[in-house]
Coordinates of C-alpha atoms and ligand atoms in Angstrom, one line a residue:
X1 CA 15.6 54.1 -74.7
X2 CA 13.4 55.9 -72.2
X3 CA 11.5 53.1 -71.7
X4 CA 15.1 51.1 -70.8
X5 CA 16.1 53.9 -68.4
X6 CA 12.7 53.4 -66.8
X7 CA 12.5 50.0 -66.7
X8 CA 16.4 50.0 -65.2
X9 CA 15.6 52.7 -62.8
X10 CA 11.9 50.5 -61.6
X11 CA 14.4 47.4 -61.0
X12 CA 17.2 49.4 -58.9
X13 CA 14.2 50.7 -57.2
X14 CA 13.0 47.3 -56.1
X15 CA 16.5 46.1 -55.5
X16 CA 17.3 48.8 -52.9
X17 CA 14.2 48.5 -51.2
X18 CA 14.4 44.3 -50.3
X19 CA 14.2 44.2 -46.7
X20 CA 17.2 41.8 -46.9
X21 CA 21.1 42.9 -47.5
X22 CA 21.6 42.3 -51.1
X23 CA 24.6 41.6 -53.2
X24 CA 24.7 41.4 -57.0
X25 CA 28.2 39.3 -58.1
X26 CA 29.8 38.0 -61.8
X27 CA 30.3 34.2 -62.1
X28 CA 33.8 35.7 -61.1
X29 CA 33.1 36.5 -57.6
X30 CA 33.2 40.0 -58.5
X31 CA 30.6 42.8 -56.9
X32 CA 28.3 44.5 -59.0
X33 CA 26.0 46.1 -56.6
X34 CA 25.3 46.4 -53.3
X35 CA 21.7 47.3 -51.5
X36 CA 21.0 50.0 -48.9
X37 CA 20.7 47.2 -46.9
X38 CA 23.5 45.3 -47.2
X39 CA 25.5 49.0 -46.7
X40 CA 23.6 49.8 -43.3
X41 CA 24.4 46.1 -42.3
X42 CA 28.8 46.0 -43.0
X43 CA 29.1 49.8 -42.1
X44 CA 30.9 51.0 -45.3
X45 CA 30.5 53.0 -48.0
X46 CA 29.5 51.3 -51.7
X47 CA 33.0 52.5 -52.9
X48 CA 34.6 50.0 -50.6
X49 CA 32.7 47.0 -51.9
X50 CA 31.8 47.5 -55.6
X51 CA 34.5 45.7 -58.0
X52 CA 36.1 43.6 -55.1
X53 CA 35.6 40.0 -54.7
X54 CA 33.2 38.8 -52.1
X55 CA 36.1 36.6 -50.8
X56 CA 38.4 40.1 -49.7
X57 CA 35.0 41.5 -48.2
X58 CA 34.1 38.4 -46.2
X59 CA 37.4 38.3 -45.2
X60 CA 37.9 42.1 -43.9
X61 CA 33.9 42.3 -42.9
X62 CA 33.4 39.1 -41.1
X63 CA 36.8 37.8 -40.7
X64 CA 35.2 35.3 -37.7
X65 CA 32.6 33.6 -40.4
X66 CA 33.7 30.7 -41.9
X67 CA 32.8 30.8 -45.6
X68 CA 34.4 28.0 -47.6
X69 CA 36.3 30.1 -49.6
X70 CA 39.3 28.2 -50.7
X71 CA 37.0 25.2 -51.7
X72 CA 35.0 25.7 -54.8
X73 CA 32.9 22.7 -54.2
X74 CA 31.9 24.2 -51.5
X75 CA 31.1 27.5 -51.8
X76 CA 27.7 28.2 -53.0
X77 CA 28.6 31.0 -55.3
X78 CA 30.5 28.4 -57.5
X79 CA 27.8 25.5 -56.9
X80 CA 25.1 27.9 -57.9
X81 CA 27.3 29.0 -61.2
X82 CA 28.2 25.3 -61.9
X83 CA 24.7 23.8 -61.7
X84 CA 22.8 26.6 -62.3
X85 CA 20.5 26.7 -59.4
X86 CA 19.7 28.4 -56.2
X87 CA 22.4 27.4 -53.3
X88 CA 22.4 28.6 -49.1
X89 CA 24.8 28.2 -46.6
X90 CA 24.1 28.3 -43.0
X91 CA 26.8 30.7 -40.8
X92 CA 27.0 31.4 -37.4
X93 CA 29.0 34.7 -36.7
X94 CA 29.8 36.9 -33.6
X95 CA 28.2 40.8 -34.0
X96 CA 29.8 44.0 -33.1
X97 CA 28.4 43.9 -29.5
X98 CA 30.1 40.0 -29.1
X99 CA 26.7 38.5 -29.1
X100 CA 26.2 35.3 -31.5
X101 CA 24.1 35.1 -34.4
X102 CA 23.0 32.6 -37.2
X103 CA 22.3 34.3 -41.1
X104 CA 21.2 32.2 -44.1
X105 CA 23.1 33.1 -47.4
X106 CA 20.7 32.4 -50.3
X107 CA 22.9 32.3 -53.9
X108 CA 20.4 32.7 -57.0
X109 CA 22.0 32.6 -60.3
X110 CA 20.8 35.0 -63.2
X111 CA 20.5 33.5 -66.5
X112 CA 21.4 35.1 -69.5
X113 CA 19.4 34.3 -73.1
X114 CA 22.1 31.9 -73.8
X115 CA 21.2 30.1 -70.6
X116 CA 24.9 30.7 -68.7
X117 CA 25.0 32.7 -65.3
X118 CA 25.3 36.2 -65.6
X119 CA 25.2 37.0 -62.5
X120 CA 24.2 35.6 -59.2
X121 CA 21.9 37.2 -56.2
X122 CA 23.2 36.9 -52.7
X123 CA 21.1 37.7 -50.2
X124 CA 21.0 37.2 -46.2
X125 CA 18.7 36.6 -43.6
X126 CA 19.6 37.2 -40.1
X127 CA 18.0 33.6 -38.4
X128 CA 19.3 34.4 -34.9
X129 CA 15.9 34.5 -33.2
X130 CA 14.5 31.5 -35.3
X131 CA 17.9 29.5 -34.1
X132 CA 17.0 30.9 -30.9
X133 CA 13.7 29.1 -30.7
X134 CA 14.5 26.1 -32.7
X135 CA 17.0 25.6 -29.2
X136 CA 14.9 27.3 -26.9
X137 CA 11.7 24.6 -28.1
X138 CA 14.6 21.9 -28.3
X139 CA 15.5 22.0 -24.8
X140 CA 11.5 22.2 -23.6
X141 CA 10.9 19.5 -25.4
X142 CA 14.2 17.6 -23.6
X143 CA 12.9 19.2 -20.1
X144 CA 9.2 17.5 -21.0
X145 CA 10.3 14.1 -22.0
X146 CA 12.7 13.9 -18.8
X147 CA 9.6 15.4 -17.0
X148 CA 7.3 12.7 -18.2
X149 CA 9.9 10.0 -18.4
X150 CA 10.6 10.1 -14.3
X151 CA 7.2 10.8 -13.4
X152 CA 5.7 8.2 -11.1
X153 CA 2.9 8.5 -12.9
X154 CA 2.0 6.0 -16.2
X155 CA 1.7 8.1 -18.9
X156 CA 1.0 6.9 -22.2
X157 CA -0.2 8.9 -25.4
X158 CA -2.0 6.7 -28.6
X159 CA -2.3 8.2 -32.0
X160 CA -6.2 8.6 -33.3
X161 CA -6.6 4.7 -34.3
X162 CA -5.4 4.3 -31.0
X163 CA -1.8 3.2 -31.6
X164 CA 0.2 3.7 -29.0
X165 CA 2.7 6.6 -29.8
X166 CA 4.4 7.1 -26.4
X167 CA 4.8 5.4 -22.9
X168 CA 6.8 6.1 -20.1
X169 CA 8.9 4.0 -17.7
X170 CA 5.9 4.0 -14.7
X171 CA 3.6 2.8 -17.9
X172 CA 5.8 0.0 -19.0
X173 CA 6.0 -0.8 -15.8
X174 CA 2.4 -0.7 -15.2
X175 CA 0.6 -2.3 -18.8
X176 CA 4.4 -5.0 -18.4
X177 CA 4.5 -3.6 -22.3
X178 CA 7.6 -2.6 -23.8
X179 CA 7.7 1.3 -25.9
X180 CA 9.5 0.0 -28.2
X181 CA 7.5 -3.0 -28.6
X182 CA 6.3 -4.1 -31.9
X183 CA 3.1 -6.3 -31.4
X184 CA 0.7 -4.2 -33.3
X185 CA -1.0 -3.5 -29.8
X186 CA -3.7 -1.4 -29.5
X187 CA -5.0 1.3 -26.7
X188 CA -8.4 -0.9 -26.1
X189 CA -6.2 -3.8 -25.1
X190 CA -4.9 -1.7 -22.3
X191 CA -8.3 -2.6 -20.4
X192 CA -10.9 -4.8 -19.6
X193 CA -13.6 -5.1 -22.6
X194 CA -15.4 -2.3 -23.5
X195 CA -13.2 0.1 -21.1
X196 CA -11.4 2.1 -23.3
X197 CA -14.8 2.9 -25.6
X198 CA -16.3 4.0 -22.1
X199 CA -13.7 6.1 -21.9
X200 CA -13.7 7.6 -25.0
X201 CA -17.1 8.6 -25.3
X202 CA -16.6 10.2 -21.2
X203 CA -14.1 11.9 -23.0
X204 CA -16.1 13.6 -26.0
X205 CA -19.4 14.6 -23.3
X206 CA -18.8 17.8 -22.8
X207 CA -20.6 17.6 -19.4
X208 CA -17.9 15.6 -17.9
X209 CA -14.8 17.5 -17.0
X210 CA -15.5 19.3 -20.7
X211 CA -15.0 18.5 -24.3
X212 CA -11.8 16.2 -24.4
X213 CA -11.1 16.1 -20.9
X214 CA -12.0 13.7 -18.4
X215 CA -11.7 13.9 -15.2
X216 CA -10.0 11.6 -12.5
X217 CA -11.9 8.4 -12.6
X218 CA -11.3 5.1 -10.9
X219 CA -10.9 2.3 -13.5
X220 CA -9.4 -1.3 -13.8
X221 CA -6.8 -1.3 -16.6
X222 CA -5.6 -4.6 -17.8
X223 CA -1.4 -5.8 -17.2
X224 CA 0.1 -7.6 -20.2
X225 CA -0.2 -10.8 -18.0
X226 CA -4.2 -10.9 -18.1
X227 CA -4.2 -9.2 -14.7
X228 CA -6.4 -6.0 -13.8
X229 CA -4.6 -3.9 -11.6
X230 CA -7.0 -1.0 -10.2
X231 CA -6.1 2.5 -10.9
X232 CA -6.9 6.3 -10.5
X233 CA -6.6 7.9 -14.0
X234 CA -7.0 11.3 -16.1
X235 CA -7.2 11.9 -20.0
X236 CA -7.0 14.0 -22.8
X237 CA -7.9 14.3 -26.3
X238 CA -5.2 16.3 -28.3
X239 CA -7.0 18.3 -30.9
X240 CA -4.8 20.1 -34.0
X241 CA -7.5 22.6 -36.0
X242 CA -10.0 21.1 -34.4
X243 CA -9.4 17.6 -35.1
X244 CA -9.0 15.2 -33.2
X245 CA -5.3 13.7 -33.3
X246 CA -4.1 12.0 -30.1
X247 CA -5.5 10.9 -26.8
X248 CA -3.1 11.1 -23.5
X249 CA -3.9 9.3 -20.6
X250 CA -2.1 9.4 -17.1
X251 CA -3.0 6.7 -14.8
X252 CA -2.2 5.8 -11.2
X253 CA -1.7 2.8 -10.0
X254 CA -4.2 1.9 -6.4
X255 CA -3.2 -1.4 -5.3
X256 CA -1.3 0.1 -2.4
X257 CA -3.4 2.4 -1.2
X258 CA -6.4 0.4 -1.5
X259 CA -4.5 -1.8 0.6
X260 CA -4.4 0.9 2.9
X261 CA -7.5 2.2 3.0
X262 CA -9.4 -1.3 3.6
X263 CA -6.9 -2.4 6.7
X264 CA -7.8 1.1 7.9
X265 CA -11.6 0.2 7.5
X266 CA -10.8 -3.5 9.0
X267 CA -9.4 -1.7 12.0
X268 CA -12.0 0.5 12.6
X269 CA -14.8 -2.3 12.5
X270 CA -12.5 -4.1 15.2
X271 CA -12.6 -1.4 17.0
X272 CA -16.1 -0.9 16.9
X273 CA -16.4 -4.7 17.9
X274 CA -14.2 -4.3 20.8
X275 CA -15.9 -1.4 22.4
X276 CA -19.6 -3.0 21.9
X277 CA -18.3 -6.1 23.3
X278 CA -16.6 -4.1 26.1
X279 CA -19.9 -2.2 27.0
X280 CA -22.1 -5.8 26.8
X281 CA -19.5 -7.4 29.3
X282 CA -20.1 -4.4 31.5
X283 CA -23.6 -4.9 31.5
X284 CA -23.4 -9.0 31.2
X285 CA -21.2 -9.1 34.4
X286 CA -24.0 -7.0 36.1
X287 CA -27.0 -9.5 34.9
X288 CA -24.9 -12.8 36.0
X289 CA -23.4 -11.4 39.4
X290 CA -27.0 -10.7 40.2
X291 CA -28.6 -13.5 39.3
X292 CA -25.8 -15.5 40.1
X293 CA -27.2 -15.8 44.4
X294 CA -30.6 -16.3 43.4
X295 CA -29.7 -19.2 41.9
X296 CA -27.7 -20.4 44.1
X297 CA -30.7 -20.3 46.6
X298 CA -32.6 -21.6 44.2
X299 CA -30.9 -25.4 44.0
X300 CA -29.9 -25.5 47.4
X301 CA -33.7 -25.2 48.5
X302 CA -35.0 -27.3 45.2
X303 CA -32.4 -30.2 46.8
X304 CA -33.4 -29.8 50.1
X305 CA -36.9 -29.9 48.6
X306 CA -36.6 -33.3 46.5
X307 CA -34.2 -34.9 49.5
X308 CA -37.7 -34.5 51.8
X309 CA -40.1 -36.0 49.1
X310 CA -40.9 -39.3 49.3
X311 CA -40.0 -41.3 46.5
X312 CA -42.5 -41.6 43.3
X313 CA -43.9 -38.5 45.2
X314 CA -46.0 -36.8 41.8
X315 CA -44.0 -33.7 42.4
X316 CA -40.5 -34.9 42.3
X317 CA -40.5 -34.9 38.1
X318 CA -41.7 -31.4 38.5
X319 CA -38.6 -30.6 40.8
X320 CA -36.2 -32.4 38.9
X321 CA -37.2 -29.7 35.6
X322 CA -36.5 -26.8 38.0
X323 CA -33.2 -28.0 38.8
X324 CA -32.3 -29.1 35.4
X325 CA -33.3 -25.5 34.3
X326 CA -31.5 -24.0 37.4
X327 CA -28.1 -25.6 36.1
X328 CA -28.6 -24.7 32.4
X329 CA -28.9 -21.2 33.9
X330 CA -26.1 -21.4 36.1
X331 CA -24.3 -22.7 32.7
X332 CA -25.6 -19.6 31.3
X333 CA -24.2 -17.0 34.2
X334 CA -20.3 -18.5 34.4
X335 CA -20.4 -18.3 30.2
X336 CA -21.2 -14.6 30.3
X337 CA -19.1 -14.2 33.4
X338 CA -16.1 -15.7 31.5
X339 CA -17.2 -13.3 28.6
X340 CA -17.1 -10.3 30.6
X341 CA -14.2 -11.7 32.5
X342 CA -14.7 -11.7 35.8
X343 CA -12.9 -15.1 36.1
X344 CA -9.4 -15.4 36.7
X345 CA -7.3 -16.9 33.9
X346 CA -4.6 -19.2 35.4
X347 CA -1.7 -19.2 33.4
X348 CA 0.6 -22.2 33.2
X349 CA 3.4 -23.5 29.9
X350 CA 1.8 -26.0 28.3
X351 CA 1.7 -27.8 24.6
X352 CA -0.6 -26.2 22.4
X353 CA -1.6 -29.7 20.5
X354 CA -2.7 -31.0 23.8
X355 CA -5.6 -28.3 24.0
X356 CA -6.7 -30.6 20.8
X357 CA -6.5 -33.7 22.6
X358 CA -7.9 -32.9 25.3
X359 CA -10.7 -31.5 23.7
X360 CA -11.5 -34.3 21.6
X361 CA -11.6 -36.5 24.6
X362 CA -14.1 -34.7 26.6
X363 CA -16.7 -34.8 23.5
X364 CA -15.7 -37.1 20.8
X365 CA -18.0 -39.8 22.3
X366 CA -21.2 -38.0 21.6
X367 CA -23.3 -38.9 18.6
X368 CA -22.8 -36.1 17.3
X369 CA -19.4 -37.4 15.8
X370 CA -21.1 -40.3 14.2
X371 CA -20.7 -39.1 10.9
X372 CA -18.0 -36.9 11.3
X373 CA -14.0 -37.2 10.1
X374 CA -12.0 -35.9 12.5
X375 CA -8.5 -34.8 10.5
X376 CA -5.7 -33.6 13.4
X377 CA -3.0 -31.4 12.1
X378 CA -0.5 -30.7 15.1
X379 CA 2.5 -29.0 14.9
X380 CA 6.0 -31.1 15.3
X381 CA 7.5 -30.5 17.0
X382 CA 5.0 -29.2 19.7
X383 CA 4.3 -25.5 20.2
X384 CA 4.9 -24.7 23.7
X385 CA 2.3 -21.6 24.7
X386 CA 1.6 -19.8 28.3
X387 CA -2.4 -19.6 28.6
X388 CA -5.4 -21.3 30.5
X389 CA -5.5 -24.6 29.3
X390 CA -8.8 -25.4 31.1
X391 CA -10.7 -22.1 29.4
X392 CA -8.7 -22.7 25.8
X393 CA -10.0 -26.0 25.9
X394 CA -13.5 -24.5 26.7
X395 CA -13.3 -22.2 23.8
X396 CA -11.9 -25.2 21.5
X397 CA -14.8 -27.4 22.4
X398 CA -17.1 -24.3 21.6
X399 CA -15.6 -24.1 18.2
X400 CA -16.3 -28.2 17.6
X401 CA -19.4 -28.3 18.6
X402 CA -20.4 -24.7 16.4
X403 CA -18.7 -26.7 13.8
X404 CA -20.8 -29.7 14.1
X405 CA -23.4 -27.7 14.1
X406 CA -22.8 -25.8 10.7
X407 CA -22.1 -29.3 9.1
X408 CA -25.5 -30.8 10.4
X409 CA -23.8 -33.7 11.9
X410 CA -22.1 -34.8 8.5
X411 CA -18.5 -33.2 7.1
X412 CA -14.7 -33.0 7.8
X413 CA -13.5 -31.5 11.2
X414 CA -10.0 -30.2 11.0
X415 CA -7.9 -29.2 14.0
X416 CA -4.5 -27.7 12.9
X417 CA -1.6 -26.0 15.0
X418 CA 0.7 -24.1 13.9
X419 CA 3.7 -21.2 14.1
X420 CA 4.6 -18.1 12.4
X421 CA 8.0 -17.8 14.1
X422 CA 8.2 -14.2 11.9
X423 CA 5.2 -12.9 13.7
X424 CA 5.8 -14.3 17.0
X425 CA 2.6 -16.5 17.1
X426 CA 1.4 -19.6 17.6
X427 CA -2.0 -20.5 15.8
X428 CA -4.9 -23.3 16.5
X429 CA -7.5 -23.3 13.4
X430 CA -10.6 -25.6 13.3
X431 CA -12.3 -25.7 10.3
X432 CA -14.9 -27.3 8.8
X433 CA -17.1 -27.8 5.7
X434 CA -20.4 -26.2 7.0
X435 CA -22.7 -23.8 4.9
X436 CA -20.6 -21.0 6.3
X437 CA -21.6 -17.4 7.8
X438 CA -23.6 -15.1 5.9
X439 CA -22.3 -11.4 5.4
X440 CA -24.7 -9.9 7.5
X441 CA -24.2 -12.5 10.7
X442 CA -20.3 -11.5 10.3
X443 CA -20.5 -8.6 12.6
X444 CA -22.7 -10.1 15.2
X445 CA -21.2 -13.5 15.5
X446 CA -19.2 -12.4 18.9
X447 CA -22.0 -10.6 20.4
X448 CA -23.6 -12.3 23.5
X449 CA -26.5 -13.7 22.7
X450 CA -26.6 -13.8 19.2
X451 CA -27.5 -17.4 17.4
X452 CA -29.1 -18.8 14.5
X453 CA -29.6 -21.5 15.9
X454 CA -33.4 -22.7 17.0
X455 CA -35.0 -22.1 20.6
X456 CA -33.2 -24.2 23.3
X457 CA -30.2 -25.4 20.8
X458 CA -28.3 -22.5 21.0
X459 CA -27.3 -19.7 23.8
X460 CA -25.5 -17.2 21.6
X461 CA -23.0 -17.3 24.2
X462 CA -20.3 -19.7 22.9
X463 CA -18.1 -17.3 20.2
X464 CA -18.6 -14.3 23.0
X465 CA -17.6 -15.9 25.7
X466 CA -14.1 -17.5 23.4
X467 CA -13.8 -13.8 22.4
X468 CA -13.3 -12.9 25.9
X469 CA -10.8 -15.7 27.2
X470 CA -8.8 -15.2 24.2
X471 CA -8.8 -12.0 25.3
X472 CA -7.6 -12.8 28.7
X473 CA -5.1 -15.0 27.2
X474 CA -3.4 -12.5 25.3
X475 CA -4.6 -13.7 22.5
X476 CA -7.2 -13.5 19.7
X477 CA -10.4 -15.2 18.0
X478 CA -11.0 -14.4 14.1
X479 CA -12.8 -15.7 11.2
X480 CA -10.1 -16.9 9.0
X481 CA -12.4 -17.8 6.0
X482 CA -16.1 -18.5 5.5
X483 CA -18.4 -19.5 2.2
X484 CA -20.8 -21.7 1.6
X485 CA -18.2 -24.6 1.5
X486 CA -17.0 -24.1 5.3
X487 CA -15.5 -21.8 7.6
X488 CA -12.3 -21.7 9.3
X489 CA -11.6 -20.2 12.8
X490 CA -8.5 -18.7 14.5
X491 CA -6.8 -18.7 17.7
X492 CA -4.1 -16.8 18.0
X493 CA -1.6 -16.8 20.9
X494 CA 1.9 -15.3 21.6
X495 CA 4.4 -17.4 21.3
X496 CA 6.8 -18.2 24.1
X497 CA 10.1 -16.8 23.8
X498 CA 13.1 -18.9 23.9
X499 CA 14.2 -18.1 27.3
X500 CA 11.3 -19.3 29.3
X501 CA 11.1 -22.4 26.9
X502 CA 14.5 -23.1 28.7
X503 CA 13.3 -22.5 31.9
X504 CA 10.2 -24.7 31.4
X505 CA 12.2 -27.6 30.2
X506 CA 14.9 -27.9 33.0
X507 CA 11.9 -27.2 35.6
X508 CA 10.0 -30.2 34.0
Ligands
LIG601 N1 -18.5 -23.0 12.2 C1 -19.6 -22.2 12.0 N2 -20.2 -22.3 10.8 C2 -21.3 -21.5 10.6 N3 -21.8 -20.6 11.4 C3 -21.3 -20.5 12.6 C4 -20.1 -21.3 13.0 N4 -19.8 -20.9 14.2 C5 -20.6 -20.0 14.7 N5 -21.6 -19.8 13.7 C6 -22.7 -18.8 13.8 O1 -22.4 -17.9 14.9 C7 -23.6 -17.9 15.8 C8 -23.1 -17.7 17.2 O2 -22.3 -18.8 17.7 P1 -22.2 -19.0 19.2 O3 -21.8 -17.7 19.8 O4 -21.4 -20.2 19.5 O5 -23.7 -19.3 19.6 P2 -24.6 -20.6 19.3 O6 -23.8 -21.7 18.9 O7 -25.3 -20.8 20.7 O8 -25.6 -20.2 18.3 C9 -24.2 -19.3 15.5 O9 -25.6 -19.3 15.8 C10 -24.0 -19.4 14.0 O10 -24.9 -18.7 13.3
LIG602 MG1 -22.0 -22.2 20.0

């Protein structure tokens, strides 16, 4: 017996010591026994409770807590009587102080040796600050995903065999793949060959950026449609115990501001090119003007010379040299005067396909054209423009004869004119199929005196001196295109507006 009362006194013992309130009922819904815990937790004394049925305590104790009381299939007392086997119920309830709280009712039934419920255990854990979490995580984890979702950024996380697990809208956008997609598409086809392996193994040195990070890199990643777009990207490896589970990658994309960057860089070089064609005019137009009277001298007293010879005189083929070389030079002055532009432009309305015809008249008898097609391309109906016929003309037959040149006598001239009505400009191209302009002539095509062409073939003069009365004209001179197949060369012009067309018309 003593060992009974010691055994019974060891298990009460226990009982009032669980950290959680307690209740011991009959299959009945009677209570047997209450813990100190569950006293501290209603308030009362264990005379109040013992021998009353859990449904009058819930119901004066926690009169706001919805048990399911009336049901039997639903309350977890019964279920746990009926089948024999630990039950719980989740409750929310409202404390003393009005604040909100969540317990867990756990319902274990106590089998007797004939295997029916003698009694059943009730205990209850307060889950407030677990519920609390559970929200408090559930509304991060919203707060992320919209985070990531608008970001302008792609983002897009793949799973260790590099399946992709999550993409935002900037990504879909981006790759042109869907989330929800379900090719079996893999991370490495998110890039060129061998990309996404260079990646991965930046990712694991340690020396860049540290282990499982890398640092922002410039890479081409590869669109859905075969196309590599160039972008600016940043990644992650997501490790759980030290294992690696995930990689994360956010990626941005550079097409516009590559875009950016290299017209900035075109406009610098053209400014470059302006000012060291400004300062060679400068010092061009100081060479000619002073040359320019010596010259002059020069003929007049070589012609007054050769007028006094007698004729078949052995000197006169000697005089004729100096004043074929005086003209050349004289040639040579009003180019780099027109380069520097010291010459007037005068400006009159005329039609820009005539500057092709015109052209083509003064030279197209040479040999040169022997072997040469001549396609003409002119605008219809006619451009009108307001320039110096005479020096576009000059800077036209310039761009022939370079052409010629570049196709060694045997190719396809084209002369084209045209409008961009958008851009308020009217355009003469002549193109031809030469061997083109190397990289590193590109910059010092327009300078004065610069030509690859052999001794006594070429001046250098030509492109400088068009870059100049283009200049003068309002207008522009540009490479359009060059490679070994041909180049292409651009005159651009303002166009006239409509008014002074009018005016031009009625004036004749
Ligand atoms: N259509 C063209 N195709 C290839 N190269 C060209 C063409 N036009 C000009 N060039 C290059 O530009 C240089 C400068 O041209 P230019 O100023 O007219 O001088 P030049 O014709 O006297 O050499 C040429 O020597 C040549 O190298
Ligand atoms: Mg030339």
């Amino acid at each position: 017996m003593e060992i009974v009362d010691k055994e019974i006194d060891w298990r009460l013992r226990v009982f009032d010591s669980m950290s959680y309130p307690t209740v011991i009922l009959l299959p009945d819904k009677t209570i047997v026994a209450v813990n100190k815990r569950y006293l501290e937790k209603v308030g009362v004394e264990e005379s109040r409770i013992i021998g009353r049925s859990c449904k009058e305590i819930k119901q004066e104790y926690y009169p706001d807590q919805k048990f399911p009381c009336n049901n039997n299939s639903e309350c977890p007392l019964a279920k746990a009587v009926k089948y024999r086997t630990g039950q719980s119920v989740l409750l929310k309830h409202t404390d003393l102080h009005g604040e909100e709280g969540w317990e867990e009712r756990v319902y274990s039934p106590i089998l007797g040796g004939d295997g029916e419920v003698d009694y059943i255990i009730e205990s209850i854990r307060d889950i407030t600050r677990i519920k609390n979490l559970e929200k408090m995580y559930s509304g991060v984890r919203e707060l992320i995903d919209r985070v990531v979702q608008s970001s302008v950024s792609a983002i897009i996380a793949a799973d260790r065999r590099g399946h992709i697990i999550m993409m935002n809208k900037a990504a879909e956008m981006l790759f042109g793949h869907s989330a929800y997609s379900t090719d079996n598409i893999n991370i490495e086809d998110y890039y060129p060959p061998g990309v996404a392996r260079e990646i991965m193994s930046k990712l694991r040195d340690e020396r860049l950026g540290g282990r499982g990070k890398l640092p922002i890199t410039r890479v081409n990643i590869r669109h859905k449609d075969g196309t590599e777009i160039p972008v600016e990207m940043t990644a992650v490896i997501i490790y759980e115990d030290g294992m690696e589970t995930a990689t994360a990658g956010i990626f941005n994309d550079l097409r516009e501001r590559q875009g950016v960057e290299r017209q900035l860089k075109e406009a610098h070089a053209q400014l470059i090119q302006s000012e060291k064609l400004a300062s060679l005019g400068r010092l061009a137009a100081g060479v000619a003007h002073e040359i320019n009277n010596p010259l002059t001298s020069i003929l007049l007293y070589a012609n007054l010379m050769r007028e006094k010879l007698e004729k078949d005189h052995p000197l006169e083929k000697n005089l004729a040299y100096i004043l074929e070389d005086t003209e050349r030079c004289k040639e040579i002055v009003k180019n780099l005067l027109a380069y520097s532009r010291q010459t007037n432009p005068t400006r009159k309305f005329f039609k820009l396909n005539d500057v092709i015809d015109e052209s083509l008249r003064l030279i197209r008898d040479q040999k040169l054209f022997l072997h040469i097609k001549v396609v003409e391309d002119k605008a219809f109906p006619p451009i009108l423009v307001n320039a110096d016929k005479n020096q576009l003309c000059q800077v036209v037959i310039n761009l022939i004869i370079n052409a010629i040149d570049a196709m060694e006598g045997n190719g396809t001239l084209t002369l084209h004119t045209f409008e961009n009505a958008e851009a308020d400009k009217a355009y003469l191209e002549v193109s031809d199929t030469g061997s083109g302009i190397s990289p590193e002539d590109m910059s010092k095509i327009f300078d004065p005196f610069f030509s690859t062409k052999e001794l006594g073939k070429g001046t250098g003069l030509g492109l400088s001196m068009a870059y100049g009365m283009m200049e003068d004209n309002h207008g522009r001179i540009f490479v359009k295109e060059t490679s070994p197949q041909g180049t292409t060369f651009t005159l651009e012009l303002p166009l006239v507006p409509e008014s002074d067309i009018i005016l031009f018309e009625t004036i004749g």
